[in-house]
CSV table of C-alpha atoms and ligand atoms in Angstrom, one decimal:
chain,number,residue,atom,x,y,z
O,214,UNK,CA,7.9,85.3,-4.6
O,215,UNK,CA,9.3,83.4,-1.7
O,216,UNK,CA,9.7,85.5,1.5
O,217,UNK,CA,13.1,85.9,3.1
O,218,UNK,CA,14.3,87.1,6.5
O,219,UNK,CA,14.8,90.8,7.0
O,220,UNK,CA,18.6,91.3,6.8
O,221,UNK,CA,19.1,92.8,10.2
O,222,UNK,CA,22.7,93.5,10.8
O,223,UNK,CA,24.7,90.9,12.7
O,224,UNK,CA,25.4,93.5,15.4
O,225,UNK,CA,21.8,93.2,16.7
O,226,UNK,CA,21.4,89.8,18.3
O,227,UNK,CA,24.5,90.0,20.5
O,228,UNK,CA,24.0,93.6,21.5
O,229,UNK,CA,20.3,93.0,22.4
O,230,UNK,CA,21.2,89.9,24.4
O,231,UNK,CA,23.9,91.9,26.2
O,232,UNK,CA,21.6,94.7,27.0
O,233,UNK,CA,19.0,92.3,28.3
O,234,UNK,CA,21.5,90.3,30.4
O,235,UNK,CA,22.6,93.5,32.2
O,236,UNK,CA,19.0,94.1,33.2
O,237,UNK,CA,18.3,90.5,34.2
O,238,UNK,CA,15.8,90.1,31.3
O,239,UNK,CA,15.5,87.1,29.0
O,240,UNK,CA,16.8,87.4,25.4
O,241,UNK,CA,16.5,85.4,22.2
O,242,UNK,CA,19.1,83.1,23.7
O,243,UNK,CA,16.3,81.8,26.0
O,244,UNK,CA,13.3,81.6,23.5
O,245,UNK,CA,10.9,80.0,26.0
O,246,UNK,CA,11.4,82.8,28.6
O,247,UNK,CA,11.4,85.7,26.1
O,248,UNK,CA,8.5,84.0,24.2
O,249,UNK,CA,6.4,84.1,27.4
O,250,UNK,CA,7.0,87.8,27.8
O,251,UNK,CA,6.2,88.4,24.1
O,252,UNK,CA,3.0,86.4,24.4
O,253,UNK,CA,2.0,88.7,27.3
O,254,UNK,CA,2.7,92.0,25.5
O,255,UNK,CA,1.0,90.7,22.4
O,256,UNK,CA,-2.2,89.8,24.3
O,257,UNK,CA,-2.3,93.3,25.7
O,258,UNK,CA,-1.9,94.9,22.2
O,259,UNK,CA,-4.5,92.5,20.7
O,260,UNK,CA,-7.1,93.3,23.2
O,261,UNK,CA,-10.2,93.9,21.0
O,262,UNK,CA,-11.4,97.0,22.9
O,263,UNK,CA,-8.9,99.7,23.9
O,264,UNK,CA,-5.6,98.0,24.8
O,265,UNK,CA,-3.9,98.9,28.1
O,266,UNK,CA,-1.1,100.8,26.4
O,267,UNK,CA,0.4,101.9,29.7
O,268,UNK,CA,0.8,98.2,30.7
O,269,UNK,CA,2.3,97.3,27.3
O,270,UNK,CA,4.8,100.2,27.6
O,271,UNK,CA,6.1,98.8,30.8
O,272,UNK,CA,7.0,95.4,29.2
O,273,UNK,CA,10.4,96.5,28.2
O,274,UNK,CA,12.0,93.1,28.1
O,275,UNK,CA,9.6,92.0,25.3
O,276,UNK,CA,10.0,95.3,23.5
O,277,UNK,CA,13.8,95.1,23.6
O,278,UNK,CA,14.1,91.4,22.8
O,279,UNK,CA,11.3,91.1,20.2
O,280,UNK,CA,9.3,94.2,19.2
O,281,UNK,CA,12.3,96.4,18.4
O,282,UNK,CA,14.1,94.0,16.0
O,283,UNK,CA,10.7,93.1,14.4
O,284,UNK,CA,9.7,96.7,13.9
O,285,UNK,CA,13.0,98.0,12.5
O,286,UNK,CA,11.8,96.2,9.3
O,287,UNK,CA,8.6,98.3,9.3
O,288,UNK,CA,10.5,101.5,9.6
O,289,UNK,CA,12.8,100.4,6.7
O,290,UNK,CA,10.0,99.2,4.5
O,291,UNK,CA,8.0,102.4,5.0
O,292,UNK,CA,10.8,104.3,3.3
O,293,UNK,CA,10.5,102.2,0.2
O,294,UNK,CA,9.2,104.8,-2.2
O,295,UNK,CA,11.4,107.6,-0.8
O,296,UNK,CA,14.4,105.4,-1.5
O,297,UNK,CA,13.2,103.9,-4.8
O,298,UNK,CA,12.4,107.3,-6.4
O,299,UNK,CA,15.6,108.8,-5.2
O,300,UNK,CA,13.7,111.4,-3.1
O,301,UNK,CA,15.4,110.4,0.1
O,302,UNK,CA,18.9,111.3,-1.0
O,303,UNK,CA,17.8,114.6,-2.5
O,304,UNK,CA,18.0,116.3,-5.9
O,305,UNK,CA,20.6,116.1,-7.2
O,306,UNK,CA,21.4,113.1,-5.0
O,307,UNK,CA,23.9,114.0,-2.4
O,308,UNK,CA,22.2,114.4,1.0
O,309,UNK,CA,24.3,112.6,3.5
O,310,UNK,CA,23.1,114.2,6.8
O,311,UNK,CA,19.7,113.6,8.2
O,312,UNK,CA,18.2,115.3,11.1
O,313,UNK,CA,15.3,113.2,12.4
O,314,UNK,CA,12.5,113.7,14.9
O,315,UNK,CA,11.2,110.3,16.0
O,316,UNK,CA,7.9,110.9,17.7
O,317,UNK,CA,6.8,108.3,20.2
O,318,UNK,CA,10.3,106.8,19.5
O,319,UNK,CA,10.1,104.1,22.2
O,320,UNK,CA,13.3,102.1,21.7
O,321,UNK,CA,13.9,103.8,18.3
O,322,UNK,CA,12.7,101.2,15.8
O,323,UNK,CA,11.8,103.8,13.2
O,324,UNK,CA,15.1,105.6,13.4
O,325,UNK,CA,16.8,102.2,13.1
O,326,UNK,CA,14.7,101.5,10.1
O,327,UNK,CA,16.2,104.6,8.5
O,328,UNK,CA,19.8,103.7,9.6
O,329,UNK,CA,19.3,100.2,8.2
O,330,UNK,CA,18.3,101.6,4.8
O,331,UNK,CA,21.2,104.2,4.8
O,332,UNK,CA,23.6,101.4,5.7
O,333,UNK,CA,22.4,99.3,2.9
O,334,UNK,CA,22.6,102.2,0.4
O,335,UNK,CA,26.1,103.0,1.6
O,336,UNK,CA,27.1,99.3,1.1
O,337,UNK,CA,25.6,99.1,-2.3
O,338,UNK,CA,27.0,102.5,-3.5
O,339,UNK,CA,30.3,101.5,-2.0
O,340,UNK,CA,31.1,104.9,-0.7
O,341,UNK,CA,28.9,107.4,1.1
O,342,UNK,CA,28.9,107.7,4.8
O,343,UNK,CA,25.7,109.0,6.3
O,344,UNK,CA,25.2,110.8,9.5
O,345,UNK,CA,21.9,110.8,11.3
O,346,UNK,CA,21.1,113.1,14.2
O,347,UNK,CA,18.0,111.7,15.8
O,348,UNK,CA,15.8,113.4,18.5
O,349,UNK,CA,14.0,110.6,20.2
O,350,UNK,CA,10.8,112.1,21.5
O,351,UNK,CA,8.6,110.2,24.0
O,352,UNK,CA,6.8,110.6,27.2
O,353,UNK,CA,8.4,107.5,28.7
O,354,UNK,CA,11.9,108.3,30.1
O,355,UNK,CA,12.7,104.7,30.8
O,356,UNK,CA,12.1,103.6,27.2
O,357,UNK,CA,14.1,106.5,25.8
O,358,UNK,CA,17.0,105.8,28.3
O,359,UNK,CA,17.1,102.3,26.9
O,360,UNK,CA,16.9,103.7,23.4
O,361,UNK,CA,20.0,105.8,24.0
O,362,UNK,CA,21.8,102.8,25.4
O,363,UNK,CA,21.0,100.9,22.3
O,364,UNK,CA,22.2,103.8,20.1
O,365,UNK,CA,25.5,103.8,22.0
O,366,UNK,CA,26.0,100.0,21.4
O,367,UNK,CA,24.7,99.3,18.0
O,368,UNK,CA,26.7,100.6,15.1
O,369,UNK,CA,25.9,99.9,11.4
O,370,UNK,CA,28.5,100.2,8.7
O,371,UNK,CA,28.3,103.5,6.7
O,372,UNK,CA,26.1,105.4,9.2
O,373,UNK,CA,27.0,107.5,12.2
O,374,UNK,CA,24.1,107.9,14.5
O,375,UNK,CA,23.9,110.5,17.2
O,376,UNK,CA,20.8,110.2,19.3
O,377,UNK,CA,19.4,112.5,22.0
O,378,UNK,CA,16.3,112.2,24.1
O,379,UNK,CA,13.6,114.8,24.3
O,380,UNK,CA,10.4,114.8,26.2
O,381,UNK,CA,7.5,115.5,24.0
O,382,UNK,CA,3.9,114.7,24.6
O,383,UNK,CA,2.3,114.2,21.2
O,384,UNK,CA,-1.2,114.3,22.7
O,385,UNK,CA,-0.6,118.0,23.6
O,386,UNK,CA,0.5,120.9,21.5
O,387,UNK,CA,4.1,120.5,20.4
O,388,UNK,CA,6.8,122.8,21.5
O,389,UNK,CA,7.1,125.8,19.0
O,390,UNK,CA,9.4,125.3,16.0
O,391,UNK,CA,11.9,127.8,17.4
O,392,UNK,CA,12.4,125.4,20.3
O,393,UNK,CA,12.0,122.0,18.7
O,394,UNK,CA,13.6,122.9,15.3
O,395,UNK,CA,13.1,121.6,11.7
O,396,UNK,CA,13.9,118.2,10.5
O,397,UNK,CA,14.7,116.3,7.3
O,398,UNK,CA,12.5,113.4,8.4
O,399,UNK,CA,9.8,113.1,11.0
O,400,UNK,CA,9.0,109.6,11.9
O,401,UNK,CA,5.8,108.6,13.8
O,402,UNK,CA,5.9,104.9,14.4
O,403,UNK,CA,2.9,103.0,15.9
O,404,UNK,CA,2.1,105.9,18.2
O,405,UNK,CA,-1.1,107.4,16.7
O,406,UNK,CA,-2.8,104.2,17.9
O,407,UNK,CA,-1.9,105.2,21.4
O,408,UNK,CA,-3.0,108.8,21.3
O,409,UNK,CA,-6.5,110.1,22.3
O,410,UNK,CA,-7.9,106.7,22.7
O,411,UNK,CA,-10.9,108.0,24.7
O,412,UNK,CA,-12.0,110.4,22.0
O,413,UNK,CA,-14.7,109.5,19.5
O,414,UNK,CA,-13.6,108.5,16.0
O,415,UNK,CA,-14.3,111.9,14.4
O,416,UNK,CA,-12.6,114.1,16.9
O,417,UNK,CA,-9.7,111.7,17.2
O,418,UNK,CA,-9.1,111.8,13.5
O,419,UNK,CA,-9.4,115.6,13.5
O,420,UNK,CA,-6.8,115.8,16.3
O,421,UNK,CA,-4.4,113.6,14.4
O,422,UNK,CA,-4.8,115.6,11.3
O,423,UNK,CA,-3.8,118.7,13.3
O,424,UNK,CA,-0.9,116.8,14.8
O,425,UNK,CA,0.4,115.5,11.5
O,426,UNK,CA,-0.1,118.8,9.7
O,427,UNK,CA,1.9,120.5,12.5
O,428,UNK,CA,4.7,117.8,12.2
O,429,UNK,CA,4.7,118.3,8.4
O,430,UNK,CA,5.2,122.0,8.9
O,431,UNK,CA,8.5,121.1,10.7
O,432,UNK,CA,9.8,119.1,7.8
O,433,UNK,CA,12.4,120.9,5.7
O,434,UNK,CA,12.0,121.1,1.9
O,435,UNK,CA,13.0,117.8,0.3
O,436,UNK,CA,12.2,115.9,3.5
O,437,UNK,CA,9.3,113.8,4.5
O,438,UNK,CA,6.9,112.8,7.3
O,439,UNK,CA,6.6,109.0,7.7
O,440,UNK,CA,3.7,107.5,9.7
O,441,UNK,CA,3.6,103.8,10.4
O,442,UNK,CA,0.7,102.0,12.1
O,443,UNK,CA,-0.1,98.4,12.9
O,444,UNK,CA,-2.0,96.6,10.2
O,445,UNK,CA,-5.0,96.1,12.4
O,446,UNK,CA,-8.3,97.0,10.8
O,447,UNK,CA,-9.5,99.9,13.0
O,448,UNK,CA,-6.1,101.5,13.3
O,449,UNK,CA,-5.5,101.3,9.6
O,450,UNK,CA,-9.0,102.7,8.8
O,451,UNK,CA,-8.2,105.5,11.2
O,452,UNK,CA,-5.0,106.2,9.2
O,453,UNK,CA,-7.1,106.2,6.0
O,454,UNK,CA,-9.5,108.8,7.4
O,455,UNK,CA,-6.6,111.0,8.6
O,456,UNK,CA,-5.0,110.6,5.1
O,457,UNK,CA,-8.2,111.7,3.4
O,458,UNK,CA,-8.6,114.8,5.6
O,459,UNK,CA,-4.9,115.8,5.1
O,460,UNK,CA,-5.3,115.3,1.3
O,461,UNK,CA,-8.4,117.5,1.3
O,462,UNK,CA,-6.4,120.2,3.2
O,463,UNK,CA,-3.8,120.2,0.4
O,464,UNK,CA,-1.4,117.6,1.7
O,465,UNK,CA,-1.5,114.8,-0.9
O,466,UNK,CA,0.2,111.5,0.0
O,467,UNK,CA,3.6,110.7,-1.4
O,468,UNK,CA,3.1,107.0,-0.7
O,469,UNK,CA,1.6,104.5,-0.6
O,470,UNK,CA,-1.3,106.0,-2.5
O,471,UNK,CA,-0.8,107.1,-6.1
O,472,UNK,CA,-3.7,109.6,-6.0
O,473,UNK,CA,-5.0,112.2,-3.6
O,474,UNK,CA,-8.7,111.4,-4.1
O,475,UNK,CA,-10.8,109.8,-1.4
O,476,UNK,CA,-9.6,106.4,-0.3
O,477,UNK,CA,-11.9,103.9,-2.0
O,478,UNK,CA,-11.6,101.3,0.8
O,479,UNK,CA,-13.3,103.7,3.2
O,480,UNK,CA,-16.4,103.5,1.0
O,481,UNK,CA,-16.7,99.8,2.1
O,482,UNK,CA,-18.0,99.2,5.6
O,483,UNK,CA,-15.0,97.2,6.9
O,484,UNK,CA,-12.2,97.0,4.4
O,485,UNK,CA,-8.7,98.3,5.0
O,486,UNK,CA,-5.6,98.6,2.9
O,487,UNK,CA,-2.4,97.5,4.5
O,488,UNK,CA,1.0,96.2,3.5
O,489,UNK,CA,1.8,92.5,3.6
O,490,UNK,CA,5.4,92.2,2.6
O,491,UNK,CA,7.3,89.0,1.9
O,492,UNK,CA,9.7,89.8,4.7
O,493,UNK,CA,10.2,87.3,7.6
O,494,UNK,CA,11.6,87.7,11.0
O,495,UNK,CA,15.4,87.4,11.3
O,496,UNK,CA,16.1,83.7,11.8
O,497,UNK,CA,17.3,84.2,15.4
O,498,UNK,CA,13.9,85.6,16.4
O,499,UNK,CA,11.9,82.7,14.9
O,500,UNK,CA,12.2,80.4,18.0
O,501,UNK,CA,10.9,83.3,20.1
O,502,UNK,CA,8.0,83.9,17.8
O,503,UNK,CA,7.2,80.2,17.9
O,504,UNK,CA,7.4,80.1,21.7
O,505,UNK,CA,5.0,83.1,21.8
O,506,UNK,CA,2.6,81.5,19.3
O,507,UNK,CA,3.2,84.3,16.8
O,508,UNK,CA,3.9,83.9,13.1
O,509,UNK,CA,7.3,84.8,11.7
O,510,UNK,CA,6.5,84.8,8.0
O,511,UNK,CA,5.5,88.1,6.4
O,512,UNK,CA,5.5,91.7,7.6
O,513,UNK,CA,2.3,93.6,7.9
O,514,UNK,CA,1.8,97.3,8.7
O,515,UNK,CA,0.2,100.4,7.3
O,516,UNK,CA,1.8,103.7,6.5
O,517,UNK,CA,1.5,107.1,5.1
O,518,UNK,CA,4.3,109.3,3.7
O,519,UNK,CA,3.8,113.1,3.1
O,520,UNK,CA,6.2,115.7,1.9
O,521,UNK,CA,6.1,119.5,2.6
O,522,UNK,CA,6.0,120.2,-1.2
O,523,UNK,CA,3.0,117.9,-1.7
O,524,UNK,CA,5.2,115.7,-3.9
O,525,UNK,CA,3.8,112.3,-4.9
O,526,UNK,CA,5.5,109.2,-5.8
O,527,UNK,CA,3.4,109.1,-9.0
O,528,UNK,CA,4.7,112.4,-10.1
O,529,UNK,CA,8.3,111.1,-9.9
O,530,UNK,CA,7.4,108.9,-12.8
O,531,UNK,CA,6.6,111.9,-15.1
O,532,UNK,CA,3.1,111.3,-16.4
O,533,UNK,CA,1.5,109.5,-13.6
O,534,UNK,CA,-1.8,108.8,-15.4
O,535,UNK,CA,-2.5,105.1,-15.5
O,536,UNK,CA,0.0,104.3,-12.8
O,537,UNK,CA,-1.4,101.6,-10.5
O,538,UNK,CA,-0.5,99.8,-7.3
O,539,UNK,CA,-1.4,96.3,-6.5
O,540,UNK,CA,-3.5,96.4,-3.2
O,541,UNK,CA,-4.7,92.8,-3.0
O,542,UNK,CA,-3.3,89.3,-3.1
O,543,UNK,CA,-3.5,87.6,-6.5
O,544,UNK,CA,-6.9,85.9,-6.8
O,545,UNK,CA,-6.6,82.8,-9.0
O,546,UNK,CA,-9.7,81.0,-10.0
O,547,UNK,CA,-10.3,78.5,-12.8
O,548,UNK,CA,-9.1,80.0,-16.1
O,549,UNK,CA,-8.3,83.5,-14.8
O,550,UNK,CA,-6.4,85.6,-12.3
O,551,UNK,CA,-7.6,88.8,-10.8
O,552,UNK,CA,-6.1,91.5,-8.6
O,553,UNK,CA,-7.3,94.8,-7.2
O,554,UNK,CA,-5.2,97.8,-8.1
O,555,UNK,CA,-5.5,101.4,-7.0
O,556,UNK,CA,-4.1,104.5,-8.7
O,557,UNK,CA,-4.3,107.6,-10.7
O,558,UNK,CA,-6.9,106.6,-13.2
O,559,UNK,CA,-8.5,109.4,-15.3
O,560,UNK,CA,-11.9,108.0,-16.1
O,561,UNK,CA,-12.6,105.3,-13.5
O,562,UNK,CA,-12.8,105.0,-9.7
O,563,UNK,CA,-9.3,104.8,-8.2
O,564,UNK,CA,-9.6,101.2,-7.3
O,565,UNK,CA,-10.3,98.6,-10.0
O,566,UNK,CA,-10.4,94.9,-10.2
O,567,UNK,CA,-8.3,93.7,-13.1
O,568,UNK,CA,-8.4,90.3,-14.6
O,569,UNK,CA,-6.4,88.3,-17.1
O,570,UNK,CA,-7.8,85.1,-18.6
O,571,UNK,CA,-5.1,82.4,-18.6
O,572,UNK,CA,-5.6,82.1,-22.4
O,573,UNK,CA,-4.7,85.9,-22.8
O,574,UNK,CA,-1.2,85.3,-21.5
O,575,UNK,CA,1.2,86.9,-23.9
O,576,UNK,CA,4.6,88.5,-24.2
O,577,UNK,CA,3.3,92.1,-23.7
O,578,UNK,CA,1.5,91.2,-20.5
O,579,UNK,CA,4.2,88.8,-19.2
O,580,UNK,CA,4.9,91.1,-16.2
O,581,UNK,CA,1.3,90.3,-14.9
O,582,UNK,CA,2.7,86.9,-13.9
O,583,UNK,CA,5.0,88.5,-11.3
O,584,UNK,CA,2.8,91.3,-10.0
O,585,UNK,CA,2.4,91.1,-6.2
O,586,UNK,CA,0.8,93.3,-3.6
O,587,UNK,CA,2.6,96.6,-3.3
O,588,UNK,CA,4.1,96.6,-6.9
O,589,UNK,CA,3.5,99.8,-8.9
O,590,UNK,CA,2.8,99.2,-12.6
O,591,UNK,CA,1.1,100.5,-15.7
O,592,UNK,CA,-1.0,99.0,-18.4
O,593,UNK,CA,-0.7,100.5,-21.8
O,594,UNK,CA,-3.1,102.1,-24.2
O,595,UNK,CA,-4.7,98.9,-25.4
O,596,UNK,CA,-5.5,98.0,-21.8
O,597,UNK,CA,-6.6,101.5,-21.0
O,598,UNK,CA,-9.8,101.3,-23.0
O,599,UNK,CA,-11.1,98.2,-21.3
O,600,UNK,CA,-9.2,98.9,-18.1
O,601,UNK,CA,-10.5,95.8,-16.3
O,602,UNK,CA,-9.4,93.2,-18.8
O,603,UNK,CA,-5.8,92.5,-19.5
O,604,UNK,CA,-5.9,91.2,-23.1
O,605,UNK,CA,-3.3,89.6,-25.2
O,606,UNK,CA,-2.3,93.0,-26.6
O,607,UNK,CA,-2.3,94.8,-23.3
O,608,UNK,CA,1.2,95.7,-22.2
O,609,UNK,CA,2.0,95.5,-18.5
O,610,UNK,CA,5.1,97.1,-17.0
O,611,UNK,CA,6.3,97.1,-13.5
O,612,UNK,CA,7.7,100.5,-12.5
O,613,UNK,CA,8.5,100.0,-8.8
O,614,UNK,CA,8.4,96.5,-7.5
O,615,UNK,CA,7.9,95.9,-3.8
O,616,UNK,CA,10.5,93.1,-3.8
O,617,UNK,CA,13.6,94.4,-2.1
O,618,UNK,CA,15.7,92.2,-4.3
O,619,UNK,CA,14.5,93.6,-7.6
O,620,UNK,CA,15.9,97.1,-7.3
O,621,UNK,CA,17.3,97.0,-10.7
O,622,UNK,CA,13.8,97.4,-12.0
O,623,UNK,CA,13.2,100.6,-10.1
O,624,UNK,CA,12.8,103.9,-11.9
O,625,UNK,CA,12.3,102.6,-15.3
O,626,UNK,CA,9.3,104.9,-15.5
O,627,UNK,CA,6.1,104.1,-17.3
H,744,LIG,C1,4.2,101.0,20.3
H,744,LIG,S1,5.5,102.1,20.9
H,744,LIG,C2,6.2,102.5,19.3
H,744,LIG,C3,7.7,102.7,19.4
H,744,LIG,C4,8.4,102.9,18.1
H,744,LIG,N1,8.0,104.2,17.5
H,744,LIG,C5,8.1,101.8,17.1
H,744,LIG,O1,7.5,102.1,16.1
H,744,LIG,O2,8.4,100.7,17.4
H,744,LIG,C6,4.6,103.6,21.2
H,744,LIG,C7,5.5,104.6,21.9
H,744,LIG,O3,4.7,105.8,21.9
H,744,LIG,C8,5.0,106.5,23.1
H,744,LIG,N2,3.9,107.4,23.4
H,744,LIG,C9,2.7,107.1,23.8
H,744,LIG,N3,1.9,108.2,24.0
H,744,LIG,C10,2.8,109.3,23.7
H,744,LIG,C11,2.6,110.7,23.7
H,744,LIG,N4,1.4,111.2,24.1
H,744,LIG,N5,3.6,111.4,23.3
H,744,LIG,C12,4.8,110.9,23.0
H,744,LIG,N6,5.0,109.5,23.0
H,744,LIG,C13,4.0,108.7,23.3
H,744,LIG,C14,5.1,105.4,24.1
H,744,LIG,O4,5.8,105.7,25.3
H,744,LIG,C15,5.8,104.3,23.3
H,744,LIG,O5,7.2,104.4,23.5
């Protein structure tokens, strides 16, 4: 599939440029100047040892002009399964009000990811108007003040956003529920990476398990906790470890995993499982990425979605047995194609390498031709015996494609 730019609403570029101009900062209208700032923040974040997060936080011009519009897409894409299974809008569908706690909100990219999705749903459904009450929780008053300014200026069709700032230090114990309240959605975007960076791996994971379990306890029934992290290896493996410990404590993932067993990639010394979506930067940001020496094609991140009921995306498809998710790129070699899939398999490890010989291409397995990383699919009974081999008689069905433009294929069920 060809990638396409993330369809950020046309309100964004002019508003961001206006906000930057008023502060004397460069905007996308001056790609060379903004690109230099972006290069600087990205070199801080990509520091191989512990990045200087405090320094990165102070680089608000780059965060406003580039990181925010880039990361809204991550927030939106992390909601994919919640939207695709109908969970987000409730059962029966009808939820139109969302109270949101955005932890480590910064400029609010995760909240805007939700607002973007709701605006799209409203446009496609042609009717519903949604309302989002967002509590933007951060330790950095300057960032949150800017976030509130953005919330006052950007308005997306079909969604009324009311934002307020609250001071919460996620590295310490959270205010009690009676004070902080309950929420439909708790969003934790790219902030775990910045917490407890001096702790050793084990105790850091234990602290983050405690934090996420505490946040999950503040999610109302029917709601969700959504955690997004950068796709970097160490940060994603940390998220895998936290996910495993949460699952062992009775909090199975809703997404992206289709099972609550131990994450197979953690059995490897240095593998990690992250998203790589065919979503490019909006075209007006491309010159800035170029000037900063960054790529603009593709969107990478890792994520974890949990619900208070312990619902799983797989269970929304009825009998989840045999449901698989593509977790690799397609690997084509002479005469065959392979991919790695992970899911709820009854009699094999959760991750399997599947292959189809070119000469086994057939009508029943035609969907194999289109499978791409992130797609959820099943293989039918004939395939179940061999598991690893997609033969001529093996039916392949896509249940939830990752491609944003193929929503008509959602919810067919296995
Ligand atoms: C990389 S930014 C992410 C912003 C936004 N959530 C996103 O996904 O784009 C990390 C944010 O976490 C905030 N942060 C760092 N440590 C924090 C803490 N202990 N408690 C609350 N927020 C924190 C920072 O101030 C910063 O705004």
